[in-house]
Structure formats: C-alpha cells, structure tokens
Coordinates of C-alpha atoms in Angstrom, one line a residue:
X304 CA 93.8 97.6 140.5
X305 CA 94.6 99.8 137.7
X306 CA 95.7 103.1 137.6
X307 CA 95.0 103.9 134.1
X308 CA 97.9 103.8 132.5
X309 CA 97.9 101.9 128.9
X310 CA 99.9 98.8 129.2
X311 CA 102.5 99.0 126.3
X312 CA 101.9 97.6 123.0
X313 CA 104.7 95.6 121.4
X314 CA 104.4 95.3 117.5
X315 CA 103.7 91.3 116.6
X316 CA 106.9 89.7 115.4
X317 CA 106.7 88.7 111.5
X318 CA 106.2 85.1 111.1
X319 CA 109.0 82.8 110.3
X320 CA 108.9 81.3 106.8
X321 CA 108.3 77.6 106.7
X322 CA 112.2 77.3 105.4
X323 CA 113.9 79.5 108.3
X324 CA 112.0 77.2 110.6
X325 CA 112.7 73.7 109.3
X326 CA 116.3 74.4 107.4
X327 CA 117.9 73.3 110.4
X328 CA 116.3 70.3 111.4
X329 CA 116.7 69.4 107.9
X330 CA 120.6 70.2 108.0
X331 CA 120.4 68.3 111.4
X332 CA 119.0 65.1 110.4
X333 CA 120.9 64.7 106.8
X334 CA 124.2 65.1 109.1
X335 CA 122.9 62.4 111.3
X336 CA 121.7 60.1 108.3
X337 CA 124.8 60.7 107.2
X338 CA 127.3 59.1 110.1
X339 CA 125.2 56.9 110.3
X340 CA 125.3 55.7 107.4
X341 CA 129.0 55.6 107.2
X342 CA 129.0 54.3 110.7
X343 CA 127.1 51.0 108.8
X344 CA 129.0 51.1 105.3
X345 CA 131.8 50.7 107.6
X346 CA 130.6 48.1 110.0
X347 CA 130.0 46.1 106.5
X348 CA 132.7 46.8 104.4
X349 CA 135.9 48.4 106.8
X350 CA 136.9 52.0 107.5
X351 CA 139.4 52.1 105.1
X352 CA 137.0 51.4 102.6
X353 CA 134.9 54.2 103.7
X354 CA 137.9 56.4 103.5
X355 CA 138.8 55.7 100.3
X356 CA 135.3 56.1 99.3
X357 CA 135.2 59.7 100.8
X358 CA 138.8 60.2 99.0
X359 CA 137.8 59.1 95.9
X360 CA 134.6 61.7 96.1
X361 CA 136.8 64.5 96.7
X362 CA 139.3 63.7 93.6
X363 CA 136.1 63.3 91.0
X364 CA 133.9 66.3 92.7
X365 CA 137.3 68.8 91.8
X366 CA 137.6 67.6 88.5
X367 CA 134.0 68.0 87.8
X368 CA 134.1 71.8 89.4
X369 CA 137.6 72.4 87.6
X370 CA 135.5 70.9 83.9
X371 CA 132.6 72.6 84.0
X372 CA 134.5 76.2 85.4
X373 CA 137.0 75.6 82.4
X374 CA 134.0 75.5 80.0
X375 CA 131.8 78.2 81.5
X376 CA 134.8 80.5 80.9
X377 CA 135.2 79.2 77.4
X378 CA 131.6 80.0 76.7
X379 CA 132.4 83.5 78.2
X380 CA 134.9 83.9 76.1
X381 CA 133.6 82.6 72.7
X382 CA 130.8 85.1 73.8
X383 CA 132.4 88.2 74.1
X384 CA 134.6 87.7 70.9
X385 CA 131.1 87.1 69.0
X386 CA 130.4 90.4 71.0
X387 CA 127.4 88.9 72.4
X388 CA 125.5 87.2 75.1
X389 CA 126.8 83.9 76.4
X390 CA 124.5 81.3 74.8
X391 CA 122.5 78.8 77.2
X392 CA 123.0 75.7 74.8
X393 CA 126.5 74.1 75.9
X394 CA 126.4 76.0 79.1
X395 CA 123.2 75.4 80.7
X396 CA 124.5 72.6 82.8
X397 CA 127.8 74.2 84.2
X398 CA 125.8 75.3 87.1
X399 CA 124.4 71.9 88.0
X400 CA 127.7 70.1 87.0
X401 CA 129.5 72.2 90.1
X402 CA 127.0 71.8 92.3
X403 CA 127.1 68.1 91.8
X404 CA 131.1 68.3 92.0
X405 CA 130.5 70.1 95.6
X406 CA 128.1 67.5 96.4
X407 CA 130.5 64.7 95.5
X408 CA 133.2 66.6 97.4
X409 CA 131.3 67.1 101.1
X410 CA 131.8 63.7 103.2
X411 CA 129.2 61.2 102.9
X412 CA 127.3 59.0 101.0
X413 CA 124.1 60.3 100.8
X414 CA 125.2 63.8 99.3
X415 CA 128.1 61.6 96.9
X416 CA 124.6 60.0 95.1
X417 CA 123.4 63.3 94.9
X418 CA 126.0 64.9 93.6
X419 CA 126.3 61.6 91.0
X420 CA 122.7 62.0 90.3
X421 CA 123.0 66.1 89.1
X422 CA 126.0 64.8 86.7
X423 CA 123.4 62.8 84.8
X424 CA 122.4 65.0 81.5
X425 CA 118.8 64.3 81.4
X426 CA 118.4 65.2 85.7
X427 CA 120.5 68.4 84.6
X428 CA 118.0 69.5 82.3
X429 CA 114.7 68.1 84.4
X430 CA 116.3 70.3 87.6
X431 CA 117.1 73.4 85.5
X432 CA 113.9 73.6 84.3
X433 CA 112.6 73.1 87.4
X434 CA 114.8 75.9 89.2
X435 CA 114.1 78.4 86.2
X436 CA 110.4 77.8 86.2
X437 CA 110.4 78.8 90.2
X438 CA 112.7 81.5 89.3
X439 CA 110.3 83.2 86.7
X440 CA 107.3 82.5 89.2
X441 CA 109.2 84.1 92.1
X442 CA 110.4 87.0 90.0
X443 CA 106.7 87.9 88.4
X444 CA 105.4 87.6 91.8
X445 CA 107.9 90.3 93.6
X446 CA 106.2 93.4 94.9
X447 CA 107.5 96.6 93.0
X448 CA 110.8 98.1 95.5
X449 CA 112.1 94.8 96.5
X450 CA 114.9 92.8 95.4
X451 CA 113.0 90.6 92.9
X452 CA 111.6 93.8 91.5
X453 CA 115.8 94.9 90.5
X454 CA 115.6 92.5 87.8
X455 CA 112.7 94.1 86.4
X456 CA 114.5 96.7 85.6
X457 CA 117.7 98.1 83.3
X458 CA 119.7 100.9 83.1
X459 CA 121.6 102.4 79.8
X460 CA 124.7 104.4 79.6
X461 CA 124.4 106.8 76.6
X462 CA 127.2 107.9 75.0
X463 CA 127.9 111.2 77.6
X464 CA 128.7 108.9 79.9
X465 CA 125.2 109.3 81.6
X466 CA 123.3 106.7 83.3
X467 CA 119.7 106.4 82.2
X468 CA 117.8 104.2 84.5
X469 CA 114.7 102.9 83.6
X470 CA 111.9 100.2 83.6
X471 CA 111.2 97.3 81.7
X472 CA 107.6 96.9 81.0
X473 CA 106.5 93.4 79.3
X474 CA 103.3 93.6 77.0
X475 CA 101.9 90.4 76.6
X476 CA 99.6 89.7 73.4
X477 CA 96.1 88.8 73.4
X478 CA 97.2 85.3 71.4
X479 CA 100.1 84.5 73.5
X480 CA 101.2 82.3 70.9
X481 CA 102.7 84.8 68.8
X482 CA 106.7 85.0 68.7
X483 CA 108.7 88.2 70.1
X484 CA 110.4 90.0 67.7
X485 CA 113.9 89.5 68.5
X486 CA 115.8 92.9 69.3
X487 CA 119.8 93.2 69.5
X488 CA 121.0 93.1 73.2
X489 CA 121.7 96.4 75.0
X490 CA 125.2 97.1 74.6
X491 CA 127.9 100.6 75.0

C-alpha cells in the first residue's frame, strides 16, 4: 500500500571511464607477470643472477635520469641566455629518456625491456609523436571552463604591473597549407 508519498530520487552516479575501471587490473596483472617471470628467470638461471639483473637496472636507469635531467637543464639554460624558448630539437627526448630510466629502475623484467625500448632514438620520436598527437586531439576537444580549456588561454603582464588575461583564438585558413607567420614569443 502506498500512502502517497514520492519515493526519493537519487541522482544516477557518472559512469566510470574505461581507464578508472581497468587501471587496476592492469597494474594487477603486470605485477603478477612480473614475479612470475622472475620466479622462472630464476628457476633457469639462479637468484643471484636475478639480483644482479635487478641491480644492474637500477645503476643504468639513474644514470639515464641523472643524463637526460643534466641536458634538459642545459637546454634551459642555453635558452634563457638566448632570451628565448627552450628549443624542442636536442630536447625532445629528455622526457622519454627518464621515463625509460624509471622504467629500467622499478624491479622486473618486463618494465627493464620497456624502459630499454624508450632509450632507442627512433621509438623516442615514434612515442612522442604519438603522445603529442593525442595531446593536441585532447586539448582541441576540451569544453570551454575546464582544465584543457587553461591552455587555451594566456595572460600578459603590461608594464604597470597589471595582469591582462585573455584568450587565444586560432584562425585557420581556407588553404590550410599556408605557413603562420612567425611572431616573437610573449615576453616582460
């Protein structure tokens, strides 16, 4: 029986992305493909071999981070005595190189040939592209007032010391072939 009364609506819960819901699972089953993996490198070869595989790993993935962090800040720095912005042609695999030097420095084998694989020049430049492609995509795609929308815009200081925030507004020609003009970078 019912007396009337309106049961109480609850607003429907936002559905999970794909990656919130399978993220773990993934993290689960690389851990476990990874012991088990040592677990049978070890079985073949012995545990200290394993050991000094894992050591070894370590050593050459902090070298690699402490090499490429050494010659991002050199870029930086060549950069800002030019007065300008950092260029992208000797630095565009910094990023890359100390992810592959994490990679080579958490235990296991699996992430150790991935972290080898992201030191190779030519898969630096194919997962860059890659990553900056679905960067561009991601960012043209954001709805105006979220986070992706921030990068679409800029702010200028003028010389009273005042903040003038603004928007940037890209114009697209009919040829799309035709170059930008190049304007001097946003500086004081």
């Amino acid at each position: 029986m019912t007396t009337g009364a309106s049961t109480p609506t609850y607003p429907a819960r936002p559905r999970r992305s794909r990656v919130r819901t399978f993220l773990p699972l993934g993290i689960a089953a690389w851990l476990v493909l990874e012991i088990w993996l040592l677990t049978v490198v070890a079985g073949a070869a012995s545990g200290f071999a394993v050991f000094l595989l894992l050591v070894a790993g370590f050593v050459l993935g902090s070298v690699v981070i402490k090499r490429a962090g050494r010659r991002a800040f050199q870029n930086l720095n060549e950069a800002l005595q030019r007065g300008g912005a950092p260029s992208n042609s000797g630095s565009g695999g910094n990023g890359l190189m100390m992810l592959g030097g994490l990679l080579l420095m958490i235990p296991g084998l699996l992430s150790d040939a991935a972290g080898l694989l992201l030191l190779i020049p030519p898969v630096q430049k194919a997962v860059g592209g890659y990553a900056e492609r679905t960067f561009d995509r991601r960012i043209r795609a954001a709805a105006p007032g979220t986070l992706g929308d921030a990068f679409q815009q800029a702010r200028m200081q003028r010389p009273d010391g005042k903040l003038v925030q603004g928007e940037v507004i890209v114009r697209d020609e009919p040829g799309g072939d035709s170059p930008r003009e190049q304007r001097p970078p946003l500086t004081r």
